[in-house]
């Protein structure tokens, strides 16, 4: 097995303030592109509501998050993750608290909340696409994604 594949985390939790937009998008991207190799989950400090713009932005890439049920850290059955990727300052602080008692690596990827963008439907959807594309870029770099033919 190639070293860059062997050294990948085998389980990743994406976390943000509400488990409704950023963390489900990141989880959905992980599952869509790497779901056969790595376990992905997401959680928030608070439960949010499913977000139609997040669902629409993900559908553009063929990733379906429409069945995602928002939940919190406390709702997780198991916290045995290799890595927690936090997407908001609040979630980062919560993840760091977990490292006091659990051996989990934590990465912080500051990610804007696209729900704060106002304007037309297209303008708002562009904000979600920007978050989606930024998360995908980071996930590919984290997992050292290499399209076929470039290995």
GROMACS .gro file of N, CA and C in nm:
model
  453
    1UNK      N    1   0.084  -0.118   0.000
    1UNK     CA    2   0.000   0.000   0.000
    1UNK      C    3   0.088   0.124   0.000
    2UNK      N    4   0.052   0.222  -0.080
    2UNK     CA    5   0.129   0.345  -0.088
    2UNK      C    6   0.124   0.418   0.047
    3UNK      N    7   0.237   0.481   0.086
    3UNK     CA    8   0.245   0.548   0.215
    3UNK      C    9   0.140   0.657   0.229
    4UNK      N   10   0.112   0.732   0.122
    4UNK     CA   11   0.016   0.842   0.132
    4UNK      C   12  -0.126   0.792   0.155
    5UNK      N   13  -0.157   0.669   0.119
    5UNK     CA   14  -0.287   0.611   0.149
    5UNK      C   15  -0.287   0.552   0.289
    6UNK      N   16  -0.180   0.484   0.326
    6UNK     CA   17  -0.169   0.420   0.457
    6UNK      C   18  -0.177   0.522   0.570
    7UNK      N   19  -0.122   0.641   0.549
    7UNK     CA   20  -0.117   0.742   0.655
    7UNK      C   21  -0.245   0.825   0.667
    8UNK      N   22  -0.342   0.801   0.582
    8UNK     CA   23  -0.468   0.876   0.589
    8UNK      C   24  -0.543   0.840   0.718
    9UNK      N   25  -0.615   0.938   0.774
    9UNK     CA   26  -0.704   0.902   0.885
    9UNK      C   27  -0.812   0.807   0.834
   10UNK      N   28  -0.855   0.716   0.918
   10UNK     CA   29  -0.958   0.619   0.879
   10UNK      C   30  -1.098   0.662   0.920
   11UNK      N   31  -1.107   0.762   1.008
   11UNK     CA   32  -1.237   0.814   1.051
   11UNK      C   33  -1.223   0.963   1.080
   12UNK      N   34  -1.314   1.042   1.022
   12UNK     CA   35  -1.307   1.187   1.034
   12UNK      C   36  -1.445   1.240   1.075
   13UNK      N   37  -1.445   1.327   1.176
   13UNK     CA   38  -1.564   1.397   1.218
   13UNK      C   39  -1.550   1.543   1.179
   14UNK      N   40  -1.647   1.595   1.106
   14UNK     CA   41  -1.653   1.738   1.074
   14UNK      C   42  -1.748   1.802   1.173
   15UNK      N   43  -1.708   1.915   1.230
   15UNK     CA   44  -1.789   1.979   1.333
   15UNK      C   45  -1.800   2.130   1.310
   16UNK      N   46  -1.920   2.182   1.338
   16UNK     CA   47  -1.941   2.327   1.331
   16UNK      C   48  -2.044   2.366   1.437
   17UNK      N   49  -2.091   2.488   1.430
   17UNK     CA   50  -2.181   2.539   1.533
   17UNK      C   51  -2.316   2.468   1.533
   18UNK      N   52  -2.375   2.457   1.414
   18UNK     CA   53  -2.500   2.383   1.397
   18UNK      C   54  -2.474   2.279   1.289
   19UNK      N   55  -2.523   2.164   1.308
   19UNK     CA   56  -2.498   2.056   1.212
   19UNK      C   57  -2.603   2.063   1.100
   20UNK      N   58  -2.597   2.174   1.023
   20UNK     CA   59  -2.701   2.196   0.923
   20UNK      C   60  -2.646   2.235   0.785
   21UNK      N   61  -2.529   2.299   0.780
   21UNK     CA   62  -2.478   2.347   0.651
   21UNK      C   63  -2.334   2.300   0.628
   22UNK      N   64  -2.239   2.361   0.696
   22UNK     CA   65  -2.097   2.337   0.668
   22UNK      C   66  -2.055   2.194   0.699
   23UNK      N   67  -2.081   2.147   0.820
   23UNK     CA   68  -2.036   2.011   0.854
   23UNK      C   69  -2.108   1.903   0.774
   24UNK      N   70  -2.239   1.912   0.748
   24UNK     CA   71  -2.299   1.811   0.661
   24UNK      C   72  -2.246   1.816   0.518
   25UNK      N   73  -2.215   1.936   0.469
   25UNK     CA   74  -2.157   1.947   0.336
   25UNK      C   75  -2.022   1.877   0.333
   26UNK      N   76  -1.938   1.901   0.435
   26UNK     CA   77  -1.806   1.837   0.441
   26UNK      C   78  -1.821   1.685   0.452
   27UNK      N   79  -1.912   1.640   0.539
   27UNK     CA   80  -1.936   1.496   0.552
   27UNK      C   81  -1.982   1.437   0.419
   28UNK      N   82  -2.074   1.506   0.352
   28UNK     CA   83  -2.125   1.458   0.224
   28UNK      C   84  -2.017   1.450   0.118
   29UNK      N   85  -1.929   1.549   0.115
   29UNK     CA   86  -1.818   1.546   0.019
   29UNK      C   87  -1.724   1.431   0.049
   30UNK      N   88  -1.691   1.413   0.176
   30UNK     CA   89  -1.604   1.302   0.214
   30UNK      C   90  -1.662   1.168   0.173
   31UNK      N   91  -1.789   1.149   0.205
   31UNK     CA   92  -1.854   1.022   0.170
   31UNK      C   93  -1.862   1.004   0.019
   32UNK      N   94  -1.892   1.112  -0.053
   32UNK     CA   95  -1.908   1.104  -0.198
   32UNK      C   96  -1.777   1.062  -0.267
   33UNK      N   97  -1.666   1.121  -0.222
   33UNK     CA   98  -1.539   1.096  -0.289
   33UNK      C   99  -1.452   0.989  -0.224
   34UNK      N  100  -1.466   0.967  -0.093
   34UNK     CA  101  -1.377   0.874  -0.022
   34UNK      C  102  -1.452   0.777   0.068
   35UNK      N  103  -1.582   0.768   0.055
   35UNK     CA  104  -1.665   0.690   0.146
   35UNK      C  105  -1.638   0.542   0.151
   36UNK      N  106  -1.576   0.487   0.050
   36UNK     CA  107  -1.544   0.344   0.052
   36UNK      C  108  -1.415   0.316   0.128
   37UNK      N  109  -1.339   0.421   0.153
   37UNK     CA  110  -1.208   0.405   0.217
   37UNK      C  111  -1.203   0.459   0.360
   38UNK      N  112  -1.285   0.560   0.390
   38UNK     CA  113  -1.277   0.633   0.516
   38UNK      C  114  -1.418   0.653   0.571
   39UNK      N  115  -1.432   0.647   0.705
   39UNK     CA  116  -1.560   0.673   0.769
   39UNK      C  117  -1.571   0.823   0.799
   40UNK      N  118  -1.684   0.884   0.760
   40UNK     CA  119  -1.709   1.025   0.784
   40UNK      C  120  -1.837   1.044   0.863
   41UNK      N  121  -1.836   1.145   0.950
   41UNK     CA  122  -1.955   1.184   1.025
   41UNK      C  123  -1.948   1.335   1.047
   42UNK      N  124  -2.056   1.390   1.100
   42UNK     CA  125  -2.056   1.533   1.133
   42UNK      C  126  -2.143   1.556   1.255
   43UNK      N  127  -2.114   1.667   1.322
   43UNK     CA  128  -2.190   1.705   1.441
   43UNK      C  129  -2.178   1.855   1.461
   44UNK      N  130  -2.266   1.908   1.542
   44UNK     CA  131  -2.262   2.050   1.576
   44UNK      C  132  -2.276   2.068   1.725
   45UNK      N  133  -2.254   2.189   1.769
   45UNK     CA  134  -2.277   2.219   1.910
   45UNK      C  135  -2.427   2.223   1.937
   46UNK      N  136  -2.501   2.264   1.836
   46UNK     CA  137  -2.647   2.267   1.843
   46UNK      C  138  -2.703   2.202   1.718
   47UNK      N  139  -2.824   2.150   1.730
   47UNK     CA  140  -2.891   2.097   1.612
   47UNK      C  141  -2.948   2.213   1.532
   48UNK      N  142  -2.923   2.210   1.404
   48UNK     CA  143  -2.985   2.307   1.316
   48UNK      C  144  -3.097   2.241   1.240
   49UNK      N  145  -3.143   2.308   1.140
   49UNK     CA  146  -3.247   2.254   1.052
   49UNK      C  147  -3.184   2.225   0.916
   50UNK      N  148  -3.228   2.120   0.847
   50UNK     CA  149  -3.176   2.095   0.712
   50UNK      C  150  -3.191   2.220   0.626
   51UNK      N  151  -3.094   2.244   0.540
   51UNK     CA  152  -3.087   2.368   0.463
   51UNK      C  153  -3.097   2.338   0.313
   52UNK      N  154  -3.199   2.392   0.249
   52UNK     CA  155  -3.223   2.366   0.107
   52UNK      C  156  -3.112   2.412   0.017
   53UNK      N  157  -3.047   2.523   0.050
   53UNK     CA  158  -2.936   2.572  -0.033
   53UNK      C  159  -2.817   2.476  -0.025
   54UNK      N  160  -2.790   2.425   0.095
   54UNK     CA  161  -2.680   2.327   0.110
   54UNK      C  162  -2.711   2.202   0.029
   55UNK      N  163  -2.834   2.155   0.036
   55UNK     CA  164  -2.874   2.036  -0.039
   55UNK      C  165  -2.858   2.060  -0.189
   56UNK      N  166  -2.903   2.178  -0.236
   56UNK     CA  167  -2.895   2.211  -0.379
   56UNK      C  168  -2.750   2.220  -0.426
   57UNK      N  169  -2.665   2.285  -0.348
   57UNK     CA  170  -2.524   2.300  -0.387
   57UNK      C  171  -2.456   2.164  -0.396
   58UNK      N  172  -2.489   2.075  -0.304
   58UNK     CA  173  -2.428   1.942  -0.305
   58UNK      C  174  -2.481   1.858  -0.421
   59UNK      N  175  -2.609   1.871  -0.452
   59UNK     CA  176  -2.667   1.796  -0.563
   59UNK      C  177  -2.597   1.828  -0.696
   60UNK      N  178  -2.547   1.950  -0.708
   60UNK     CA  179  -2.475   1.988  -0.831
   60UNK      C  180  -2.354   1.900  -0.856
   61UNK      N  181  -2.298   1.844  -0.750
   61UNK     CA  182  -2.182   1.754  -0.763
   61UNK      C  183  -2.223   1.607  -0.757
   62UNK      N  184  -2.351   1.582  -0.743
   62UNK     CA  185  -2.398   1.445  -0.734
   62UNK      C  186  -2.394   1.387  -0.594
   63UNK      N  187  -2.374   1.471  -0.492
   63UNK     CA  188  -2.370   1.426  -0.353
   63UNK      C  189  -2.503   1.459  -0.287
   64UNK      N  190  -2.569   1.359  -0.234
   64UNK     CA  191  -2.702   1.376  -0.174
   64UNK      C  192  -2.691   1.386  -0.022
   65UNK      N  193  -2.724   1.504   0.032
   65UNK     CA  194  -2.728   1.521   0.178
   65UNK      C  195  -2.871   1.547   0.225
   66UNK      N  196  -2.968   1.520   0.140
   66UNK     CA  197  -3.107   1.552   0.172
   66UNK      C  198  -3.161   1.469   0.290
   67UNK      N  199  -3.103   1.356   0.318
   67UNK     CA  200  -3.151   1.271   0.428
   67UNK      C  201  -3.074   1.295   0.558
   68UNK      N  202  -2.982   1.390   0.556
   68UNK     CA  203  -2.902   1.419   0.676
   68UNK      C  204  -2.991   1.470   0.789
   69UNK      N  205  -2.973   1.414   0.907
   69UNK     CA  206  -3.045   1.457   1.027
   69UNK      C  207  -2.946   1.530   1.118
   70UNK      N  208  -2.964   1.661   1.138
   70UNK     CA  209  -2.871   1.736   1.224
   70UNK      C  210  -2.866   1.679   1.366
   71UNK      N  211  -2.745   1.673   1.421
   71UNK     CA  212  -2.727   1.625   1.557
   71UNK      C  213  -2.606   1.691   1.622
   72UNK      N  214  -2.594   1.670   1.752
   72UNK     CA  215  -2.487   1.733   1.830
   72UNK      C  216  -2.379   1.631   1.866
   73UNK      N  217  -2.273   1.680   1.927
   73UNK     CA  218  -2.166   1.592   1.977
   73UNK      C  219  -2.226   1.487   2.071
   74UNK      N  220  -2.318   1.530   2.156
   74UNK     CA  221  -2.377   1.441   2.255
   74UNK      C  222  -2.459   1.329   2.191
   75UNK      N  223  -2.507   1.350   2.069
   75UNK     CA  224  -2.586   1.249   1.999
   75UNK      C  225  -2.500   1.136   1.941
   76UNK      N  226  -2.369   1.158   1.931
   76UNK     CA  227  -2.281   1.057   1.871
   76UNK      C  228  -2.267   0.938   1.965
   77UNK      N  229  -2.277   0.819   1.908
   77UNK     CA  230  -2.262   0.696   1.986
   77UNK      C  231  -2.118   0.673   2.028
   78UNK      N  232  -2.026   0.721   1.946
   78UNK     CA  233  -1.884   0.691   1.966
   78UNK      C  234  -1.802   0.811   1.921
   79UNK      N  235  -1.702   0.845   1.997
   79UNK     CA  236  -1.612   0.954   1.960
   79UNK      C  237  -1.474   0.901   1.922
   80UNK      N  238  -1.467   0.779   1.876
   80UNK     CA  239  -1.339   0.716   1.840
   80UNK      C  240  -1.301   0.755   1.697
   81UNK      N  241  -1.275   0.882   1.676
   81UNK     CA  242  -1.232   0.932   1.545
   81UNK      C  243  -1.081   0.954   1.547
   82UNK      N  244  -1.020   0.938   1.430
   82UNK     CA  245  -0.878   0.969   1.417
   82UNK      C  246  -0.857   1.119   1.412
   83UNK      N  247  -0.956   1.190   1.356
   83UNK     CA  248  -0.941   1.333   1.330
   83UNK      C  249  -1.075   1.403   1.342
   84UNK      N  250  -1.074   1.520   1.406
   84UNK     CA  251  -1.189   1.609   1.405
   84UNK      C  252  -1.147   1.734   1.329
   85UNK      N  253  -1.222   1.768   1.226
   85UNK     CA  254  -1.199   1.891   1.150
   85UNK      C  255  -1.308   1.988   1.191
   86UNK      N  256  -1.268   2.098   1.252
   86UNK     CA  257  -1.365   2.197   1.299
   86UNK      C  258  -1.375   2.310   1.197
   87UNK      N  259  -1.497   2.360   1.181
   87UNK     CA  260  -1.524   2.460   1.078
   87UNK      C  261  -1.570   2.594   1.137
   88UNK      N  262  -1.583   2.601   1.269
   88UNK     CA  263  -1.621   2.725   1.336
   88UNK      C  264  -1.542   2.735   1.466
   89UNK      N  265  -1.522   2.859   1.516
   89UNK     CA  266  -1.447   2.874   1.641
   89UNK      C  267  -1.509   2.798   1.758
   90UNK      N  268  -1.642   2.803   1.770
   90UNK     CA  269  -1.710   2.733   1.879
   90UNK      C  270  -1.682   2.583   1.876
   91UNK      N  271  -1.694   2.525   1.758
   91UNK     CA  272  -1.670   2.381   1.744
   91UNK      C  273  -1.525   2.347   1.772
   92UNK      N  274  -1.435   2.437   1.734
   92UNK     CA  275  -1.293   2.412   1.758
   92UNK      C  276  -1.265   2.404   1.909
   93UNK      N  277  -1.322   2.496   1.984
   93UNK     CA  278  -1.302   2.493   2.129
   93UNK      C  279  -1.359   2.365   2.190
   94UNK      N  280  -1.474   2.322   2.142
   94UNK     CA  281  -1.536   2.197   2.193
   94UNK      C  282  -1.448   2.077   2.160
   95UNK      N  283  -1.395   2.072   2.037
   95UNK     CA  284  -1.309   1.961   1.997
   95UNK      C  285  -1.181   1.958   2.082
   96UNK      N  286  -1.124   2.074   2.109
   96UNK     CA  287  -1.004   2.079   2.192
   96UNK      C  288  -1.031   2.029   2.333
   97UNK      N  289  -1.151   2.054   2.385
   97UNK     CA  290  -1.188   1.999   2.516
   97UNK      C  291  -1.186   1.847   2.513
   98UNK      N  292  -1.229   1.789   2.402
   98UNK     CA  293  -1.230   1.643   2.391
   98UNK      C  294  -1.090   1.583   2.395
   99UNK      N  295  -0.990   1.659   2.349
   99UNK     CA  296  -0.853   1.606   2.346
   99UNK      C  297  -0.794   1.592   2.486
  100UNK      N  298  -0.860   1.646   2.585
  100UNK     CA  299  -0.812   1.629   2.724
  100UNK      C  300  -0.827   1.484   2.769
  101UNK      N  301  -0.930   1.417   2.716
  101UNK     CA  302  -0.956   1.279   2.761
  101UNK      C  303  -0.949   1.176   2.648
  102UNK      N  304  -0.944   1.222   2.524
  102UNK     CA  305  -0.940   1.130   2.410
  102UNK      C  306  -0.821   1.162   2.321
  103UNK      N  307  -0.762   1.061   2.263
  103UNK     CA  308  -0.648   1.080   2.172
  103UNK      C  309  -0.702   1.103   2.031
  104UNK      N  310  -0.737   1.229   2.003
  104UNK     CA  311  -0.792   1.267   1.873
  104UNK      C  312  -0.716   1.388   1.822
  105UNK      N  313  -0.675   1.384   1.696
  105UNK     CA  314  -0.614   1.500   1.634
  105UNK      C  315  -0.724   1.597   1.593
  106UNK      N  316  -0.695   1.727   1.600
  106UNK     CA  317  -0.793   1.829   1.564
  106UNK      C  318  -0.731   1.926   1.466
  107UNK      N  319  -0.803   1.955   1.358
  107UNK     CA  320  -0.765   2.057   1.260
  107UNK      C  321  -0.872   2.164   1.259
  108UNK      N  322  -0.831   2.289   1.243
  108UNK     CA  323  -0.927   2.400   1.234
  108UNK      C  324  -0.924   2.456   1.093
  109UNK      N  325  -1.037   2.448   1.025
  109UNK     CA  326  -1.054   2.507   0.892
  109UNK      C  327  -1.159   2.617   0.903
  110UNK      N  328  -1.118   2.741   0.933
  110UNK     CA  329  -1.218   2.848   0.942
  110UNK      C  330  -1.299   2.855   0.812
  111UNK      N  331  -1.430   2.845   0.824
  111UNK     CA  332  -1.517   2.840   0.708
  111UNK      C  333  -1.634   2.934   0.730
  112UNK      N  334  -1.654   3.026   0.637
  112UNK     CA  335  -1.763   3.122   0.652
  112UNK      C  336  -1.897   3.050   0.655
  113UNK      N  337  -1.992   3.111   0.720
  113UNK     CA  338  -2.128   3.057   0.726
  113UNK      C  339  -2.207   3.119   0.611
  114UNK      N  340  -2.240   3.042   0.509
  114UNK     CA  341  -2.308   3.099   0.393
  114UNK      C  342  -2.451   3.145   0.422
  115UNK      N  343  -2.507   3.105   0.536
  115UNK     CA  344  -2.643   3.149   0.569
  115UNK      C  345  -2.648   3.298   0.598
  116UNK      N  346  -2.533   3.360   0.622
  116UNK     CA  347  -2.528   3.503   0.651
  116UNK      C  348  -2.539   3.588   0.524
  117UNK      N  349  -2.521   3.528   0.409
  117UNK     CA  350  -2.527   3.602   0.282
  117UNK      C  351  -2.672   3.630   0.247
  118UNK      N  352  -2.698   3.754   0.210
  118UNK     CA  353  -2.833   3.794   0.172
  118UNK      C  354  -2.836   3.830   0.025
  119UNK      N  355  -2.954   3.841  -0.029
  119UNK     CA  356  -2.969   3.879  -0.168
  119UNK      C  357  -3.052   3.780  -0.246
  120UNK      N  358  -3.031   3.778  -0.376
  120UNK     CA  359  -3.108   3.691  -0.464
  120UNK      C  360  -3.076   3.544  -0.435
  121UNK      N  361  -3.161   3.457  -0.487
  121UNK     CA  362  -3.139   3.314  -0.473
  121UNK      C  363  -3.004   3.275  -0.530
  122UNK      N  364  -2.970   3.329  -0.647
  122UNK     CA  365  -2.843   3.295  -0.712
  122UNK      C  366  -2.724   3.344  -0.629
  123UNK      N  367  -2.734   3.463  -0.573
  123UNK     CA  368  -2.625   3.517  -0.490
  123UNK      C  369  -2.605   3.429  -0.368
  124UNK      N  370  -2.714   3.388  -0.305
  124UNK     CA  371  -2.703   3.303  -0.187
  124UNK      C  372  -2.648   3.166  -0.224
  125UNK      N  373  -2.694   3.110  -0.335
  125UNK     CA  374  -2.645   2.980  -0.379
  125UNK      C  375  -2.496   2.986  -0.412
  126UNK      N  376  -2.450   3.097  -0.466
  126UNK     CA  377  -2.306   3.114  -0.493
  126UNK      C  378  -2.224   3.106  -0.365
  127UNK      N  379  -2.276   3.160  -0.255
  127UNK     CA  380  -2.206   3.153  -0.127
  127UNK      C  381  -2.193   3.008  -0.081
  128UNK      N  382  -2.297   2.930  -0.099
  128UNK     CA  383  -2.293   2.788  -0.063
  128UNK      C  384  -2.197   2.712  -0.153
  129UNK      N  385  -2.196   2.745  -0.281
  129UNK     CA  386  -2.103   2.680  -0.373
  129UNK      C  387  -1.959   2.711  -0.334
  130UNK      N  388  -1.933   2.835  -0.293
  130UNK     CA  389  -1.797   2.873  -0.253
  130UNK      C  390  -1.754   2.793  -0.131
  131UNK      N  391  -1.843   2.775  -0.035
  131UNK     CA  392  -1.811   2.694   0.083
  131UNK      C  393  -1.787   2.550   0.042
  132UNK      N  394  -1.877   2.495  -0.039
  132UNK     CA  395  -1.864   2.357  -0.088
  132UNK      C  396  -1.730   2.337  -0.159
  133UNK      N  397  -1.697   2.426  -0.251
  133UNK     CA  398  -1.573   2.410  -0.328
  133UNK      C  399  -1.449   2.427  -0.240
  134UNK      N  400  -1.455   2.518  -0.144
  134UNK     CA  401  -1.343   2.535  -0.051
  134UNK      C  402  -1.323   2.411   0.035
  135UNK      N  403  -1.433   2.354   0.083
  135UNK     CA  404  -1.424   2.232   0.163
  135UNK      C  405  -1.369   2.116   0.079
  136UNK      N  406  -1.418   2.103  -0.044
  136UNK     CA  407  -1.370   1.995  -0.130
  136UNK      C  408  -1.220   2.008  -0.156
  137UNK      N  409  -1.174   2.129  -0.180
  137UNK     CA  410  -1.032   2.151  -0.203
  137UNK      C  411  -0.950   2.108  -0.081
  138UNK      N  412  -0.995   2.146   0.037
  138UNK     CA  413  -0.923   2.110   0.159
  138UNK      C  414  -0.926   1.960   0.185
  139UNK      N  415  -1.041   1.898   0.160
  139UNK     CA  416  -1.053   1.753   0.181
  139UNK      C  417  -0.959   1.679   0.086
  140UNK      N  418  -0.957   1.720  -0.039
  140UNK     CA  419  -0.868   1.655  -0.137
  140UNK      C  420  -0.722   1.671  -0.095
  141UNK      N  421  -0.684   1.788  -0.047
  141UNK     CA  422  -0.545   1.809  -0.002
  141UNK      C  423  -0.516   1.727   0.123
  142UNK      N  424  -0.609   1.725   0.216
  142UNK     CA  425  -0.590   1.647   0.339
  142UNK      C  426  -0.569   1.499   0.309
  143UNK      N  427  -0.649   1.448   0.218
  143UNK     CA  428  -0.645   1.305   0.186
  143UNK      C  429  -0.556   1.274   0.067
  144UNK      N  430  -0.485   1.374   0.019
  144UNK     CA  431  -0.388   1.358  -0.090
  144UNK      C  432  -0.452   1.293  -0.211
  145UNK      N  433  -0.567   1.350  -0.250
  145UNK     CA  434  -0.641   1.298  -0.364
  145UNK      C  435  -0.561   1.318  -0.493
  146UNK      N  436  -0.553   1.212  -0.571
  146UNK     CA  437  -0.482   1.218  -0.700
  146UNK      C  438  -0.570   1.151  -0.805
  147UNK      N  439  -0.619   1.229  -0.901
  147UNK     CA  440  -0.700   1.168  -1.006
  147UNK      C  441  -0.623   1.059  -1.078
  148UNK      N  442  -0.697   0.962  -1.133
  148UNK     CA  443  -0.634   0.851  -1.207
  148UNK      C  444  -0.539   0.906  -1.312
  149UNK      N  445  -0.424   0.844  -1.325
  149UNK     CA  446  -0.326   0.887  -1.424
  149UNK      C  447  -0.222   0.983  -1.371
  150UNK      N  448  -0.244   1.038  -1.249
  150UNK     CA  449  -0.147   1.134  -1.196
  150UNK      C  450  -0.067   1.076  -1.080
  151UNK      N  451  -0.088   0.950  -1.048
  151UNK     CA  452  -0.017   0.886  -0.936
  151UNK      C  453   0.123   0.848  -0.977
   0.00000   0.00000   0.00000
